[in-house]
């Protein structure tokens, strides 16, 4: 299973496979044509409350990851997570995020759970 994380602002590459935007909000300043997003499962993204809490600097990345994993256990998110796993079983999947540090973002949590 091949899952990787990239910034959505990076140019698409042939080896990206299925390009999945994992941000709740559309990335600023990026057209839909340029992004070349194949899927955008918003219910798989962190809740607005969790996202605001984390970006306000109120907690650690580890606590954010723990809370996000709890959100991903909810039925709708779990179903979407299974869908992404199915795509990854068939070929490469690239999780796209606008986060400046993808390695400390929700996309990294998703990649870890999928891998």
Short mmCIF file of C-alpha atoms in Angstrom, two decimals:
data_model
loop_
_atom_site.label_atom_id
_atom_site.label_comp_id
_atom_site.label_asym_id
_atom_site.label_seq_id
_atom_site.Cartn_x
_atom_site.Cartn_y
_atom_site.Cartn_z
CA UNK A 1 0.00 0.00 0.00
CA UNK A 2 1.48 3.31 -1.06
CA UNK A 3 0.31 6.46 0.73
CA UNK A 4 2.26 9.68 0.81
CA UNK A 5 1.67 13.25 1.94
CA UNK A 6 2.41 16.31 -0.19
CA UNK A 7 1.55 19.97 -0.09
CA UNK A 8 -1.29 20.74 -2.46
CA UNK A 9 0.71 23.69 -3.81
CA UNK A 10 3.38 21.35 -5.25
CA UNK A 11 3.01 20.44 -8.91
CA UNK A 12 1.20 17.15 -9.55
CA UNK A 13 3.41 14.19 -10.43
CA UNK A 14 2.49 11.06 -12.42
CA UNK A 15 3.31 8.84 -9.41
CA UNK A 16 0.76 10.67 -7.19
CA UNK A 17 -1.96 8.20 -8.12
CA UNK A 18 -5.28 9.21 -6.56
CA UNK A 19 -4.91 12.78 -5.27
CA UNK A 20 -6.99 13.27 -2.12
CA UNK A 21 -7.40 16.72 -0.57
CA UNK A 22 -7.62 16.21 3.19
CA UNK A 23 -8.23 19.84 4.20
CA UNK A 24 -11.71 21.00 5.16
CA UNK A 25 -11.21 24.38 3.44
CA UNK A 26 -10.11 24.85 -0.15
CA UNK A 27 -6.45 26.04 -0.29
CA UNK A 28 -6.07 29.77 -0.73
CA UNK A 29 -4.96 31.07 -4.10
CA UNK A 30 -5.14 27.70 -5.85
CA UNK A 31 -7.45 26.99 -8.76
CA UNK A 32 -9.21 23.66 -8.99
CA UNK A 33 -7.55 23.00 -12.34
CA UNK A 34 -4.05 23.57 -10.92
CA UNK A 35 -4.72 21.41 -7.85
CA UNK A 36 -5.82 18.37 -9.87
CA UNK A 37 -7.68 16.92 -6.89
CA UNK A 38 -9.43 13.61 -7.54
CA UNK A 39 -11.29 13.32 -4.23
CA UNK A 40 -12.18 15.71 -1.41
CA UNK A 41 -13.75 13.77 1.48
CA UNK A 42 -14.48 16.63 3.88
CA UNK A 43 -15.85 14.31 6.57
CA UNK A 44 -12.36 12.78 6.81
CA UNK A 45 -10.84 16.12 7.84
CA UNK A 46 -10.47 17.39 11.41
CA UNK A 47 -13.54 19.13 12.81
CA UNK A 48 -13.57 22.92 12.75
CA UNK A 49 -13.34 22.95 16.56
CA UNK A 50 -10.29 20.66 16.62
CA UNK A 51 -8.59 22.56 13.81
CA UNK A 52 -9.10 25.90 15.59
CA UNK A 53 -7.93 24.45 18.91
CA UNK A 54 -4.70 23.14 17.36
CA UNK A 55 -3.92 26.27 15.36
CA UNK A 56 -4.50 28.45 18.43
CA UNK A 57 -1.49 26.70 20.00
CA UNK A 58 -3.51 25.38 22.93
CA UNK A 59 -2.14 21.85 22.79
CA UNK A 60 0.63 19.61 21.55
CA UNK A 61 0.74 17.78 18.25
CA UNK A 62 0.48 14.49 20.15
CA UNK A 63 -2.77 15.64 21.82
CA UNK A 64 -4.10 16.87 18.47
CA UNK A 65 -3.30 13.48 16.88
CA UNK A 66 -5.06 11.64 19.72
CA UNK A 67 -8.19 13.80 19.38
CA UNK A 68 -8.18 13.51 15.60
CA UNK A 69 -7.89 9.73 15.76
CA UNK A 70 -10.96 9.74 18.03
CA UNK A 71 -12.84 11.77 15.40
CA UNK A 72 -11.75 9.30 12.71
CA UNK A 73 -13.35 6.47 14.70
CA UNK A 74 -16.79 8.04 14.14
CA UNK A 75 -18.85 6.04 11.60
CA UNK A 76 -18.82 8.48 8.66
CA UNK A 77 -15.09 9.18 8.96
CA UNK A 78 -14.27 5.50 9.48
CA UNK A 79 -16.17 4.64 6.30
CA UNK A 80 -14.20 7.23 4.32
CA UNK A 81 -10.94 6.00 5.83
CA UNK A 82 -11.81 2.51 4.59
CA UNK A 83 -12.49 3.97 1.13
CA UNK A 84 -9.04 5.58 1.03
CA UNK A 85 -7.52 2.26 2.17
CA UNK A 86 -9.28 0.57 -0.76
CA UNK A 87 -7.83 3.10 -3.20
CA UNK A 88 -4.36 2.59 -1.69
CA UNK A 89 -4.70 -1.18 -2.06
CA UNK A 90 -5.15 -0.65 -5.82
CA UNK A 91 -2.37 1.91 -6.34
CA UNK A 92 -0.65 5.00 -5.01
CA UNK A 93 -2.59 7.59 -3.02
CA UNK A 94 -1.34 11.09 -2.28
CA UNK A 95 -2.86 12.97 0.63
CA UNK A 96 -2.81 16.67 -0.17
CA UNK A 97 -2.74 19.43 2.43
CA UNK A 98 -2.01 23.13 2.54
CA UNK A 99 -0.28 22.75 5.92
CA UNK A 100 3.14 24.40 5.99
CA UNK A 101 4.54 21.47 7.98
CA UNK A 102 2.75 18.39 6.64
CA UNK A 103 4.77 16.11 8.93
CA UNK A 104 3.00 17.70 11.93
CA UNK A 105 -0.48 17.88 10.45
CA UNK A 106 -3.62 15.83 10.25
CA UNK A 107 -2.37 14.48 6.90
CA UNK A 108 0.52 12.76 8.71
CA UNK A 109 -1.95 11.20 11.15
CA UNK A 110 -4.01 9.90 8.22
CA UNK A 111 -0.94 8.53 6.44
CA UNK A 112 0.14 6.71 9.59
CA UNK A 113 -3.32 5.16 10.04
CA UNK A 114 -3.44 4.13 6.39
CA UNK A 115 0.07 2.73 6.28
#
